mmCIF file of C-alpha atoms in Angstrom:
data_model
loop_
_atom_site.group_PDB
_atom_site.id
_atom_site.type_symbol
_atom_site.label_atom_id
_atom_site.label_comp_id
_atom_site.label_asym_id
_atom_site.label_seq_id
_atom_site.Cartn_x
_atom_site.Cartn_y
_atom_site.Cartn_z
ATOM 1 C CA UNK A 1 -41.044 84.207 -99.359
ATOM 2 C CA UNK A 2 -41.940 85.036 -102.726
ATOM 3 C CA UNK A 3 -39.950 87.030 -105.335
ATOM 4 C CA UNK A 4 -36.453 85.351 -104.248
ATOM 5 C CA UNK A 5 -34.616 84.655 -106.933
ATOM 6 C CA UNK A 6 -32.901 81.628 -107.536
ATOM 7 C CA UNK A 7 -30.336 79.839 -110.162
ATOM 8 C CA UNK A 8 -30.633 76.273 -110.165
ATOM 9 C CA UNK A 9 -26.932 74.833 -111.544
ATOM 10 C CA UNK A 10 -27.091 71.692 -112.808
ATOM 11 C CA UNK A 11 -26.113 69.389 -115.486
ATOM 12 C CA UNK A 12 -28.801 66.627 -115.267
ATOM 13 C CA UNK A 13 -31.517 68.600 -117.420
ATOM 14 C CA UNK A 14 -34.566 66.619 -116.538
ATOM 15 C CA UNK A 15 -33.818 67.198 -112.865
ATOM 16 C CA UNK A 16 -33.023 70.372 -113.308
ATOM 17 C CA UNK A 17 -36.681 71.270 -115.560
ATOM 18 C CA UNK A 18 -38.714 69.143 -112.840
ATOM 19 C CA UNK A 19 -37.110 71.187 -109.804
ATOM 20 C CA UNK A 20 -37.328 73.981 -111.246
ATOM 21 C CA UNK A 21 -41.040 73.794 -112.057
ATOM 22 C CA UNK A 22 -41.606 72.915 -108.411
ATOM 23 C CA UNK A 23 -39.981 75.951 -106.808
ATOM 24 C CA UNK A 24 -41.478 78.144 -109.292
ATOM 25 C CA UNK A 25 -44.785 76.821 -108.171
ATOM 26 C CA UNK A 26 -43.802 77.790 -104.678
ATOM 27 C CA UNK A 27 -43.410 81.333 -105.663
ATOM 28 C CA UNK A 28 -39.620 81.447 -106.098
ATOM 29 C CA UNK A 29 -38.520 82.740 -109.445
ATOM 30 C CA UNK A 30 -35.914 80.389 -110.417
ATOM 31 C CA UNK A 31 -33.442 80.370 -113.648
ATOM 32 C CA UNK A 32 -31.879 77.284 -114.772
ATOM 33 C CA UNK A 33 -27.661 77.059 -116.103
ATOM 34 C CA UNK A 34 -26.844 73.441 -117.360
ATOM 35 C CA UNK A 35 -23.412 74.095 -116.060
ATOM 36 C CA UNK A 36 -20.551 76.530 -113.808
ATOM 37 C CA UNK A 37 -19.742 78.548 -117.195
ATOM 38 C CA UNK A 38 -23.216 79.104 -118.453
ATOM 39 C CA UNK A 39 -24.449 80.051 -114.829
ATOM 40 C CA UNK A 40 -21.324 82.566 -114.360
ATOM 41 C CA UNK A 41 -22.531 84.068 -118.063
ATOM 42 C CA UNK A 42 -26.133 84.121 -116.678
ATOM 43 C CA UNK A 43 -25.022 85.761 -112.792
ATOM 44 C CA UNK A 44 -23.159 88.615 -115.430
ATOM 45 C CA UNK A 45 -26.356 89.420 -116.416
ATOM 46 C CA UNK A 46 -28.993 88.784 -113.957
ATOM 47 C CA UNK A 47 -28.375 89.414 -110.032
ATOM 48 C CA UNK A 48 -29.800 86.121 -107.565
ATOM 49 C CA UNK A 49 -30.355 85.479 -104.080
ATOM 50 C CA UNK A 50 -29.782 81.882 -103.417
ATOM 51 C CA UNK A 51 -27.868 79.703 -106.239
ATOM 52 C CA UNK A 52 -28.846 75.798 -106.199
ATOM 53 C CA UNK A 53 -25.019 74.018 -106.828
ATOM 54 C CA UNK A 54 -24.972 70.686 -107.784
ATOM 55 C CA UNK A 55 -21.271 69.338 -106.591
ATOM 56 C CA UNK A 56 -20.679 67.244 -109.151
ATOM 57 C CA UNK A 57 -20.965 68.143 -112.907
ATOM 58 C CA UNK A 58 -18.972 67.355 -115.972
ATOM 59 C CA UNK A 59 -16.465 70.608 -117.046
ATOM 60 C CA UNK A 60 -16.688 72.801 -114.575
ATOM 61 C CA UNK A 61 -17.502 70.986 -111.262
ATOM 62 C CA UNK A 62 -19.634 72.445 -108.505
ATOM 63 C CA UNK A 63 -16.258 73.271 -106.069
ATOM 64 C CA UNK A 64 -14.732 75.236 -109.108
ATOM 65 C CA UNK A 65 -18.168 77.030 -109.651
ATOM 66 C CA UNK A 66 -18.783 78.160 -106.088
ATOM 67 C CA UNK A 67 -14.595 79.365 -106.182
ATOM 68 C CA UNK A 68 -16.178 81.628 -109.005
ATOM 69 C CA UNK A 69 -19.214 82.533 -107.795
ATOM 70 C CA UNK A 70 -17.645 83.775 -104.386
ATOM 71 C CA UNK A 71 -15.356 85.640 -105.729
ATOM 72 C CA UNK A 72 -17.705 87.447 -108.545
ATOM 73 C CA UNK A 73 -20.442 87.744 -106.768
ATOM 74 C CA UNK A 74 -19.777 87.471 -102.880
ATOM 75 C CA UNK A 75 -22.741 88.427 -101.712
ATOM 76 C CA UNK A 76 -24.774 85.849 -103.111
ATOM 77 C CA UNK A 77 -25.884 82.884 -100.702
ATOM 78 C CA UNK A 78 -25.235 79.034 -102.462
ATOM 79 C CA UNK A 79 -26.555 75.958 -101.255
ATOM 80 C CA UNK A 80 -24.736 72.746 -102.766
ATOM 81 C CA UNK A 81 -26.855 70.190 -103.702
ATOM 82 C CA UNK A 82 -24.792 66.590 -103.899
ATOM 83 C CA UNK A 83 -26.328 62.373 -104.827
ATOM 84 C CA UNK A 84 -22.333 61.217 -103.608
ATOM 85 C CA UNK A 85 -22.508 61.942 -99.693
ATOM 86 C CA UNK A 86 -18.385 63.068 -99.918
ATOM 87 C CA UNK A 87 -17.816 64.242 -96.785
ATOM 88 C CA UNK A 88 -14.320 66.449 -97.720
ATOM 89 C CA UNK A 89 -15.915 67.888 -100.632
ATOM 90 C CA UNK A 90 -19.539 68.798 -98.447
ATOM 91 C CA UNK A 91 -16.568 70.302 -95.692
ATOM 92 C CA UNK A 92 -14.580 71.947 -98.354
ATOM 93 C CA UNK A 93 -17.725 73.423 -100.075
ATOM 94 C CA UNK A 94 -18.777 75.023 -96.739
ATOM 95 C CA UNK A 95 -15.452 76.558 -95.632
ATOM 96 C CA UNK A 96 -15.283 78.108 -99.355
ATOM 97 C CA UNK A 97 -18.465 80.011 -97.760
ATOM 98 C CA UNK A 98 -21.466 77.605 -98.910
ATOM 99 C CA UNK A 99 -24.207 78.172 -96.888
ATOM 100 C CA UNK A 100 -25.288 75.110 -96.892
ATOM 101 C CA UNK A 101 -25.934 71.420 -98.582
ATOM 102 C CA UNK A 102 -28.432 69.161 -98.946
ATOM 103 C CA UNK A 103 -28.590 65.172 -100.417
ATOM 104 C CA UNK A 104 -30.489 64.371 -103.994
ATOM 105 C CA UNK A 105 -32.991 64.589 -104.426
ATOM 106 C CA UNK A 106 -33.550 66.940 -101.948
ATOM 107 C CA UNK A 107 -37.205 67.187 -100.014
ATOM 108 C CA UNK A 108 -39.052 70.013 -102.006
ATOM 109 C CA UNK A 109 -40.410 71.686 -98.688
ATOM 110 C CA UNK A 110 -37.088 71.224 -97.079
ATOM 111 C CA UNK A 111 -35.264 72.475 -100.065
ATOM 112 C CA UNK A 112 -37.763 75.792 -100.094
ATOM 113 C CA UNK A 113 -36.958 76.214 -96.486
ATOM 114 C CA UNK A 114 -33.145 76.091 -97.168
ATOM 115 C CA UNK A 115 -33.913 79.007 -99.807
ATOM 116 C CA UNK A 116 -35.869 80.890 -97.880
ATOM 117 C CA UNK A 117 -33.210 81.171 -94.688
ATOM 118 C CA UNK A 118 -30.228 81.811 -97.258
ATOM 119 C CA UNK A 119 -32.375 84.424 -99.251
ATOM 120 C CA UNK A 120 -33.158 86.137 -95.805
ATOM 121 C CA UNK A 121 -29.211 85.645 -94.796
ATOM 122 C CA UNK A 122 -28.150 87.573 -97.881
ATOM 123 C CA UNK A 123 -31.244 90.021 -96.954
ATOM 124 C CA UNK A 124 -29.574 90.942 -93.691
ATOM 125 C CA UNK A 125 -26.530 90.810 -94.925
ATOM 126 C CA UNK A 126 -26.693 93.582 -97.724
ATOM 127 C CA UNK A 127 -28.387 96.222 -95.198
#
């Protein structure tokens, strides 16, 4: 599925550069936010499909950036990303309207899949 846009949300930059450069060689055009308030300054400027969450982050952590992100910008599709399996936050994430998680570091192909199903969710969703 090429062309879907994606914002990878992270605060581990070296992750975040390597990841990026992997989806981006799998066609997806993906932007990179080092944290919740940078990505929320990029999403006012720049629409997505599919947002990459990690869950936790220092300032703004990933619960407090998907709060924001659903209520600015509902329509977009987020898939939490998490290294601390926390089962309350993974539940808590998902009833906020997540669309899904996955464990760091995430398989690349699986990851890409994940994209591709939330990018087509949000597809259907906007006709």
């Amino acid at each position: 599925m090429n062309g879907v846009r994606v914002l990878l949300i992270d605060d581990e930059g070296g992750y975040t550069d390597a990841l990026a450069k992997r989806l981006d060689r799998r066609g997806l055009s993906v932007a990179t936010a080092g944290g919740g308030a940078q990505a929320l300054e990029i999403m006012g400027q720049r629409s997505f499909d599919v947002i990459l969450l990690d869950i936790k982050m220092a300032g703004m952590d990933g619960i407090k950036t998907l709060s924001a992100i659903k209520r600015q910008h509902p329509e977009v599709e987020v898939v939490m990303l998490t290294a601390h399996a926390d089962t309350d936050i993974v539940i808590s994430s998902l009833a906020m309207g997540a669309f899904d998680y996955l464990m760091k570091p995430a398989d690349v192909e699986e990851l890409v899949r994940k994209i591709e199903d939330a990018a087509m969710k949000k597809r259907s969703n906007s006709k």
